[in-house]
Amino acid sequence: MLASFRWLQELCPVDADVAEVARRISLAGLEVEAMERKGHDLSGVVIAEIRAKKPHPKRDDLTLVRVFDGENEHDVVCGASNVPDPGGRVLFARSGAVLPGGMQIAPRKVGGVESSGMICSEEELGIGADGEGIFVLDEDHRALPGTNAADALDLRDVILDISLTPNRPDCLGHVGIAREIGVLFGMPYSPRKAAGPRRAFLPEGAFRPGQPTTRLAPLWDSESDMVDSPKLPAISVEIVDGDRCPRYGAALVSGVEVGPSPFWLRYRLHNLGLRALSNVVDATNLILLEWGHPIHGFDLDRLRGSKVVVRLADEGEKTATLDGIERTFTSDDLLICDGEGPVAVAGVMGGLFSEIRDDTKHVLIECAYFDPRSIRRTSRRLGLHTDSSHRFERGVDPEAIPQVLASAASLIAELGGGAVAADAIDCVARAHRPASIRLRPERAARLLGTPVSKEESMRILESLGCRIVEHDGETIEAQTPSWRPDLTREVDLIEEVARVRGYDQIPTAMPRAHVSEAGTPGLLKLVDELRDAAVACGLYEAINYGFLSVEDLRRARVGADAVMLANPLSEERAVMRTSLLPGLTGAASRAQRHGATEVRLFEIARTFQPTGDVLPHEQTVLAINLAGHRPGWIGAEQAFDLYDGKGVIEAIIDRVFGRKPELVSGDLPSFMHPKRSGVVTLASEGVGFVGEIHPEVSDDLELIGRVIYAELDVPALHALSEKLGPPQARDLPKFPAVTRDIAMLVRDAFTAGEIADALQAASNGLAESVRLFDLYRGDQIPEGHRSLAFRVTYRDTSGTLTDKQVDKVHGSLAKVARDRFEATIR
């Protein structure tokens, strides 16, 4: 939300600078993310008077202009076609001036003629979007030549970029922010104090809704305002669905002349991020920014049947919106219609047929309250998020309709020269009933940790617009203001009390920790240890949503039987995950699409399996994903394979349990490669699996190359940890080790693991470890065979081994390899 500090000061003139106001409202929840000064960087740009002009001697598209800047006359070459006659006033940048875009003005020749200075446009000075011609001052800005442009045009302002939470729709307009400033600074706020063009405001109760009906109500404060005001023609308003549109108001301005807006209005809209279109349209946008309540202007002559009907669309009904696109509606979309068909999408965008045009003479102003959920659904379904839908779907003030209508009608009449009808339409289908909430100061004190008196609570609530219905020694009953739909519970009022008092007034106190005698549960400790071990192995932790789409589960081959959400955020987040595979591989796929050549991710999270009961079965899983090329220093890049995944699993389990897992054949999930995957066991019990994702699944998940995936069952590991106990430390060896390598050519039918186990068993207890360090397939290796190289570490705990002892044992290992595995020792 962009807000003009100058406008806020007009609405609520507090005695504080912009920095202090920004600090106070930020502490109260309206976070000011940035501040931008406007009109403060135009030194060297002054008002100049045209003294003479003539055609350029060499170029027909240029004009030689002599200007007077209050001190001297200057000859300037100008390319604009709207140079005024002598006596006209323009904005002139003297030589040496630096424009907001960074352009430095200096004398130079244009078409062979010396030009000193520059006559500027709105766009070049950053004060508007018009770059077609130079800025020519009108009669309202007849400042003397030499006057600084910022002073002459009253340009200085500070724009606040405020980050609003969705529960504060009341601050989506300057009136709401000014009201908030008044509360924080202890100043009474009233929109009647707004400076600027004259506005008309209704007396209290002029539009007070009664029975659901259409009625006429006076639009002006006094009879003097109604002089020459026409009567409202016979226009009827019918609300077919009162739940979707509880209240609809309309006012008429007749005899308007559509044309450009004055500079003050164009400049204000430009600073707040809106483009000026015409005086009537700009007036509706200014009212939106002022009140935070969208309004819409219809060309009355284009409303067929002299009626407005608010109804749900017929299935398949169509109309073109202001952006020129024909929209197709469902029976859930709310439309504004005339006597023959749709003229606007309620709360979202107006229709093309009834838009304000250059020849519009009579403007019917709409100001309504629509059900937020209805507008949100229509906006999302149409993919049409507008300034109006942004506010309506959060909730506007239904009781502000009379004031907004009066303000809009007054401004349009002032800008367009029309007359406002003396009466307005107020159709109330469902009257607004304020929420009544009971506040207990004692409860507030317990929640906030600091005493809160009843008197202070009442004062704060009344300053916020709440009406105190009754109070006694222990409770306060307050009715919430219509502009605060977020106040529905006692804790909401307590938060408001804390917010206005200042969160910094809440004392800092260390909470008392109640630690159970059992300490941290073992499963949580294990999760932390596994996470630390995964990070130590060079993996990066991913945190994914627990919600997926049914299509995600189908593509990952993890089964479509999942826990459905009753109120999903979207179709992409409609079910609870049954596996970590879709989320983790989705992160890997995004990384690969962005150019990552190496992906090393892990996630520890819960999966949710349907049980047929109320609650699903939750299980904590450690998942690992490797993709791309393994890091290396020597040789060509090589892709991650099963052995990389096995190594990571071994490193993690060894770090946590002090034991080596084993990889064996067994039942695998359908998304794993049947030949390049295995079951992970620890102490002969299955605790997970590791391997390559099936190529078809990998393609469906949009992964590049071979992708390694592993899962460990954390509860199963926890049960084993209790069974196995903590890792046991061993004595440091007293005698040195001897290492020997053994290389062999074997058939693919024999696994490296079973060969290593056999070698270790044949060493008579002298082999401390047998580790595979090389695997080779290629030239000179027969098909169906591979070369394996093992490094054997020998050590005798009772003495130093001699070469003769080692040679004898090593020879027996070679014999076992030949006899049992038909190996050829190399």
JSON list of C-alpha atoms in Angstrom, two decimals, residues 636-773:
[
{"chain": "A", "resi": 636, "resn": "ALA", "atom": "CA", "xyz": [36.05, -36.55, -16.44]},
{"chain": "A", "resi": 637, "resn": "GLU", "atom": "CA", "xyz": [32.85, -35.74, -14.60]},
{"chain": "A", "resi": 638, "resn": "GLN", "atom": "CA", "xyz": [30.85, -38.78, -13.53]},
{"chain": "A", "resi": 639, "resn": "ALA", "atom": "CA", "xyz": [27.20, -38.96, -12.60]},
{"chain": "A", "resi": 640, "resn": "PHE", "atom": "CA", "xyz": [26.04, -40.00, -9.14]},
{"chain": "A", "resi": 641, "resn": "ASP", "atom": "CA", "xyz": [25.24, -43.70, -8.95]},
{"chain": "A", "resi": 642, "resn": "LEU", "atom": "CA", "xyz": [24.04, -46.31, -6.47]},
{"chain": "A", "resi": 643, "resn": "TYR", "atom": "CA", "xyz": [27.42, -46.43, -4.75]},
{"chain": "A", "resi": 644, "resn": "ASP", "atom": "CA", "xyz": [27.29, -42.72, -3.94]},
{"chain": "A", "resi": 645, "resn": "GLY", "atom": "CA", "xyz": [23.91, -43.19, -2.32]},
{"chain": "A", "resi": 646, "resn": "LYS", "atom": "CA", "xyz": [25.16, -46.25, -0.46]},
{"chain": "A", "resi": 647, "resn": "GLY", "atom": "CA", "xyz": [28.18, -44.29, 0.76]},
{"chain": "A", "resi": 648, "resn": "VAL", "atom": "CA", "xyz": [26.05, -41.46, 2.10]},
{"chain": "A", "resi": 649, "resn": "ILE", "atom": "CA", "xyz": [23.75, -43.92, 3.93]},
{"chain": "A", "resi": 650, "resn": "GLU", "atom": "CA", "xyz": [26.76, -45.72, 5.41]},
{"chain": "A", "resi": 651, "resn": "ALA", "atom": "CA", "xyz": [28.32, -42.44, 6.55]},
{"chain": "A", "resi": 652, "resn": "ILE", "atom": "CA", "xyz": [25.12, -41.21, 8.22]},
{"chain": "A", "resi": 653, "resn": "ILE", "atom": "CA", "xyz": [24.36, -44.49, 10.03]},
{"chain": "A", "resi": 654, "resn": "ASP", "atom": "CA", "xyz": [27.99, -45.01, 11.05]},
{"chain": "A", "resi": 655, "resn": "ARG", "atom": "CA", "xyz": [28.14, -41.48, 12.48]},
{"chain": "A", "resi": 656, "resn": "VAL", "atom": "CA", "xyz": [24.96, -41.97, 14.53]},
{"chain": "A", "resi": 657, "resn": "PHE", "atom": "CA", "xyz": [25.15, -45.69, 15.48]},
{"chain": "A", "resi": 658, "resn": "GLY", "atom": "CA", "xyz": [28.83, -46.57, 15.08]},
{"chain": "A", "resi": 659, "resn": "ARG", "atom": "CA", "xyz": [27.85, -49.49, 12.83]},
{"chain": "A", "resi": 660, "resn": "LYS", "atom": "CA", "xyz": [27.95, -50.18, 9.13]},
{"chain": "A", "resi": 661, "resn": "PRO", "atom": "CA", "xyz": [24.63, -50.93, 7.38]},
{"chain": "A", "resi": 662, "resn": "GLU", "atom": "CA", "xyz": [24.34, -53.55, 4.69]},
{"chain": "A", "resi": 663, "resn": "LEU", "atom": "CA", "xyz": [22.74, -53.35, 1.26]},
{"chain": "A", "resi": 664, "resn": "VAL", "atom": "CA", "xyz": [20.78, -56.46, 0.30]},
{"chain": "A", "resi": 665, "resn": "SER", "atom": "CA", "xyz": [18.20, -57.41, -2.29]},
{"chain": "A", "resi": 666, "resn": "GLY", "atom": "CA", "xyz": [14.56, -57.28, -1.33]},
{"chain": "A", "resi": 667, "resn": "ASP", "atom": "CA", "xyz": [11.16, -55.70, -2.02]},
{"chain": "A", "resi": 668, "resn": "LEU", "atom": "CA", "xyz": [11.47, -52.17, -3.36]},
{"chain": "A", "resi": 669, "resn": "PRO", "atom": "CA", "xyz": [8.93, -49.40, -4.09]},
{"chain": "A", "resi": 670, "resn": "SER", "atom": "CA", "xyz": [7.64, -49.33, -7.67]},
{"chain": "A", "resi": 671, "resn": "PHE", "atom": "CA", "xyz": [9.36, -46.01, -8.34]},
{"chain": "A", "resi": 672, "resn": "MET", "atom": "CA", "xyz": [12.85, -47.51, -7.81]},
{"chain": "A", "resi": 673, "resn": "HIS", "atom": "CA", "xyz": [15.00, -49.19, -10.47]},
{"chain": "A", "resi": 674, "resn": "PRO", "atom": "CA", "xyz": [14.73, -52.96, -9.92]},
{"chain": "A", "resi": 675, "resn": "LYS", "atom": "CA", "xyz": [18.40, -53.67, -10.77]},
{"chain": "A", "resi": 676, "resn": "ARG", "atom": "CA", "xyz": [20.14, -50.60, -9.38]},
{"chain": "A", "resi": 677, "resn": "SER", "atom": "CA", "xyz": [18.57, -50.41, -5.94]},
{"chain": "A", "resi": 678, "resn": "GLY", "atom": "CA", "xyz": [18.70, -52.31, -2.69]},
{"chain": "A", "resi": 679, "resn": "VAL", "atom": "CA", "xyz": [17.27, -52.60, 0.80]},
{"chain": "A", "resi": 680, "resn": "VAL", "atom": "CA", "xyz": [19.26, -51.03, 3.65]},
{"chain": "A", "resi": 681, "resn": "THR", "atom": "CA", "xyz": [19.59, -53.25, 6.73]},
{"chain": "A", "resi": 682, "resn": "LEU", "atom": "CA", "xyz": [21.12, -52.64, 10.13]},
{"chain": "A", "resi": 683, "resn": "ALA", "atom": "CA", "xyz": [21.67, -55.56, 12.49]},
{"chain": "A", "resi": 684, "resn": "SER", "atom": "CA", "xyz": [19.83, -57.71, 9.90]},
{"chain": "A", "resi": 685, "resn": "GLU", "atom": "CA", "xyz": [16.66, -55.54, 10.10]},
{"chain": "A", "resi": 686, "resn": "GLY", "atom": "CA", "xyz": [15.36, -53.49, 7.20]},
{"chain": "A", "resi": 687, "resn": "VAL", "atom": "CA", "xyz": [15.48, -49.74, 7.85]},
{"chain": "A", "resi": 688, "resn": "GLY", "atom": "CA", "xyz": [15.13, -48.28, 4.36]},
{"chain": "A", "resi": 689, "resn": "PHE", "atom": "CA", "xyz": [16.22, -48.46, 0.74]},
{"chain": "A", "resi": 690, "resn": "VAL", "atom": "CA", "xyz": [18.61, -46.70, -1.63]},
{"chain": "A", "resi": 691, "resn": "GLY", "atom": "CA", "xyz": [19.12, -46.72, -5.36]},
{"chain": "A", "resi": 692, "resn": "GLU", "atom": "CA", "xyz": [18.29, -45.18, -8.68]},
{"chain": "A", "resi": 693, "resn": "ILE", "atom": "CA", "xyz": [14.83, -43.85, -9.50]},
{"chain": "A", "resi": 694, "resn": "HIS", "atom": "CA", "xyz": [13.14, -45.77, -12.32]},
{"chain": "A", "resi": 695, "resn": "PRO", "atom": "CA", "xyz": [13.79, -43.98, -15.66]},
{"chain": "A", "resi": 696, "resn": "GLU", "atom": "CA", "xyz": [10.08, -43.70, -16.48]},
{"chain": "A", "resi": 697, "resn": "VAL", "atom": "CA", "xyz": [9.36, -42.09, -13.11]},
{"chain": "A", "resi": 698, "resn": "SER", "atom": "CA", "xyz": [12.38, -39.83, -13.54]},
{"chain": "A", "resi": 699, "resn": "ASP", "atom": "CA", "xyz": [11.03, -38.65, -16.90]},
{"chain": "A", "resi": 700, "resn": "ASP", "atom": "CA", "xyz": [7.56, -37.98, -15.45]},
{"chain": "A", "resi": 701, "resn": "LEU", "atom": "CA", "xyz": [9.15, -35.98, -12.62]},
{"chain": "A", "resi": 702, "resn": "GLU", "atom": "CA", "xyz": [11.11, -33.94, -15.22]},
{"chain": "A", "resi": 703, "resn": "LEU", "atom": "CA", "xyz": [14.48, -34.94, -13.79]},
{"chain": "A", "resi": 704, "resn": "ILE", "atom": "CA", "xyz": [17.70, -34.86, -15.81]},
{"chain": "A", "resi": 705, "resn": "GLY", "atom": "CA", "xyz": [19.95, -37.92, -15.93]},
{"chain": "A", "resi": 706, "resn": "ARG", "atom": "CA", "xyz": [20.16, -40.69, -13.37]},
{"chain": "A", "resi": 707, "resn": "VAL", "atom": "CA", "xyz": [18.81, -39.65, -9.98]},
{"chain": "A", "resi": 708, "resn": "ILE", "atom": "CA", "xyz": [19.64, -41.42, -6.71]},
{"chain": "A", "resi": 709, "resn": "TYR", "atom": "CA", "xyz": [17.02, -41.56, -3.98]},
{"chain": "A", "resi": 710, "resn": "ALA", "atom": "CA", "xyz": [17.06, -43.10, -0.50]},
{"chain": "A", "resi": 711, "resn": "GLU", "atom": "CA", "xyz": [14.74, -43.29, 2.47]},
{"chain": "A", "resi": 712, "resn": "LEU", "atom": "CA", "xyz": [15.39, -44.31, 6.06]},
{"chain": "A", "resi": 713, "resn": "ASP", "atom": "CA", "xyz": [12.61, -45.25, 8.45]},
{"chain": "A", "resi": 714, "resn": "VAL", "atom": "CA", "xyz": [13.37, -43.06, 11.48]},
{"chain": "A", "resi": 715, "resn": "PRO", "atom": "CA", "xyz": [11.07, -44.89, 13.97]},
{"chain": "A", "resi": 716, "resn": "ALA", "atom": "CA", "xyz": [12.66, -48.20, 12.93]},
{"chain": "A", "resi": 717, "resn": "LEU", "atom": "CA", "xyz": [16.12, -46.73, 13.52]},
{"chain": "A", "resi": 718, "resn": "HIS", "atom": "CA", "xyz": [14.98, -45.45, 16.90]},
{"chain": "A", "resi": 719, "resn": "ALA", "atom": "CA", "xyz": [13.74, -48.90, 17.90]},
{"chain": "A", "resi": 720, "resn": "LEU", "atom": "CA", "xyz": [17.10, -50.38, 16.86]},
{"chain": "A", "resi": 721, "resn": "SER", "atom": "CA", "xyz": [19.04, -47.73, 18.76]},
{"chain": "A", "resi": 722, "resn": "GLU", "atom": "CA", "xyz": [17.26, -48.74, 21.97]},
{"chain": "A", "resi": 723, "resn": "LYS", "atom": "CA", "xyz": [17.97, -52.39, 21.19]},
{"chain": "A", "resi": 724, "resn": "LEU", "atom": "CA", "xyz": [21.62, -51.96, 20.21]},
{"chain": "A", "resi": 725, "resn": "GLY", "atom": "CA", "xyz": [22.47, -49.32, 22.76]},
{"chain": "A", "resi": 726, "resn": "PRO", "atom": "CA", "xyz": [24.96, -46.49, 22.25]},
{"chain": "A", "resi": 727, "resn": "PRO", "atom": "CA", "xyz": [28.10, -47.01, 20.15]},
{"chain": "A", "resi": 728, "resn": "GLN", "atom": "CA", "xyz": [30.94, -48.63, 22.11]},
{"chain": "A", "resi": 729, "resn": "ALA", "atom": "CA", "xyz": [34.42, -47.14, 21.99]},
{"chain": "A", "resi": 730, "resn": "ARG", "atom": "CA", "xyz": [37.37, -49.45, 21.28]},
{"chain": "A", "resi": 731, "resn": "ASP", "atom": "CA", "xyz": [40.88, -49.32, 22.63]},
{"chain": "A", "resi": 732, "resn": "LEU", "atom": "CA", "xyz": [43.41, -47.59, 20.47]},
{"chain": "A", "resi": 733, "resn": "PRO", "atom": "CA", "xyz": [45.54, -50.16, 18.59]},
{"chain": "A", "resi": 734, "resn": "LYS", "atom": "CA", "xyz": [48.92, -50.92, 20.17]},
{"chain": "A", "resi": 735, "resn": "PHE", "atom": "CA", "xyz": [50.50, -52.45, 17.08]},
{"chain": "A", "resi": 736, "resn": "PRO", "atom": "CA", "xyz": [50.81, -51.12, 13.51]},
{"chain": "A", "resi": 737, "resn": "ALA", "atom": "CA", "xyz": [48.60, -52.20, 10.61]},
{"chain": "A", "resi": 738, "resn": "VAL", "atom": "CA", "xyz": [49.69, -53.62, 7.25]},
{"chain": "A", "resi": 739, "resn": "THR", "atom": "CA", "xyz": [47.73, -52.91, 4.06]},
{"chain": "A", "resi": 740, "resn": "ARG", "atom": "CA", "xyz": [47.67, -55.05, 0.91]},
{"chain": "A", "resi": 741, "resn": "ASP", "atom": "CA", "xyz": [45.61, -54.69, -2.26]},
{"chain": "A", "resi": 742, "resn": "ILE", "atom": "CA", "xyz": [44.01, -57.52, -4.15]},
{"chain": "A", "resi": 743, "resn": "ALA", "atom": "CA", "xyz": [42.53, -57.04, -7.65]},
{"chain": "A", "resi": 744, "resn": "MET", "atom": "CA", "xyz": [40.47, -59.64, -9.43]},
{"chain": "A", "resi": 745, "resn": "LEU", "atom": "CA", "xyz": [38.34, -60.22, -12.52]},
{"chain": "A", "resi": 746, "resn": "VAL", "atom": "CA", "xyz": [34.92, -61.67, -11.59]},
{"chain": "A", "resi": 747, "resn": "ARG", "atom": "CA", "xyz": [31.55, -62.25, -13.17]},
{"chain": "A", "resi": 748, "resn": "ASP", "atom": "CA", "xyz": [28.79, -59.66, -12.60]},
{"chain": "A", "resi": 749, "resn": "ALA", "atom": "CA", "xyz": [26.73, -62.29, -10.83]},
{"chain": "A", "resi": 750, "resn": "PHE", "atom": "CA", "xyz": [28.87, -61.92, -7.69]},
{"chain": "A", "resi": 751, "resn": "THR", "atom": "CA", "xyz": [28.40, -58.75, -5.65]},
{"chain": "A", "resi": 752, "resn": "ALA", "atom": "CA", "xyz": [31.29, -56.80, -4.22]},
{"chain": "A", "resi": 753, "resn": "GLY", "atom": "CA", "xyz": [29.73, -57.04, -0.76]},
{"chain": "A", "resi": 754, "resn": "GLU", "atom": "CA", "xyz": [29.65, -60.82, -0.62]},
{"chain": "A", "resi": 755, "resn": "ILE", "atom": "CA", "xyz": [33.21, -61.04, -1.94]},
{"chain": "A", "resi": 756, "resn": "ALA", "atom": "CA", "xyz": [34.43, -58.61, 0.74]},
{"chain": "A", "resi": 757, "resn": "ASP", "atom": "CA", "xyz": [32.63, -60.60, 3.44]},
{"chain": "A", "resi": 758, "resn": "ALA", "atom": "CA", "xyz": [34.23, -63.83, 2.21]},
{"chain": "A", "resi": 759, "resn": "LEU", "atom": "CA", "xyz": [37.71, -62.30, 2.17]},
{"chain": "A", "resi": 760, "resn": "GLN", "atom": "CA", "xyz": [37.31, -60.99, 5.71]},
{"chain": "A", "resi": 761, "resn": "ALA", "atom": "CA", "xyz": [36.07, -64.37, 6.94]},
{"chain": "A", "resi": 762, "resn": "ALA", "atom": "CA", "xyz": [39.09, -66.12, 5.39]},
{"chain": "A", "resi": 763, "resn": "SER", "atom": "CA", "xyz": [41.62, -63.92, 7.21]},
{"chain": "A", "resi": 764, "resn": "ASN", "atom": "CA", "xyz": [41.37, -65.78, 10.53]},
{"chain": "A", "resi": 765, "resn": "GLY", "atom": "CA", "xyz": [40.52, -62.53, 12.30]},
{"chain": "A", "resi": 766, "resn": "LEU", "atom": "CA", "xyz": [43.58, -60.61, 11.03]},
{"chain": "A", "resi": 767, "resn": "ALA", "atom": "CA", "xyz": [41.72, -58.52, 8.43]},
{"chain": "A", "resi": 768, "resn": "GLU", "atom": "CA", "xyz": [40.58, -55.40, 10.24]},
{"chain": "A", "resi": 769, "resn": "SER", "atom": "CA", "xyz": [38.75, -54.13, 7.16]},
{"chain": "A", "resi": 770, "resn": "VAL", "atom": "CA", "xyz": [38.18, -55.04, 3.52]},
{"chain": "A", "resi": 771, "resn": "ARG", "atom": "CA", "xyz": [37.21, -52.02, 1.40]},
{"chain": "A", "resi": 772, "resn": "LEU", "atom": "CA", "xyz": [36.41, -51.81, -2.30]},
{"chain": "A", "resi": 773, "resn": "PHE", "atom": "CA", "xyz": [38.34, -48.92, -3.83]}
]
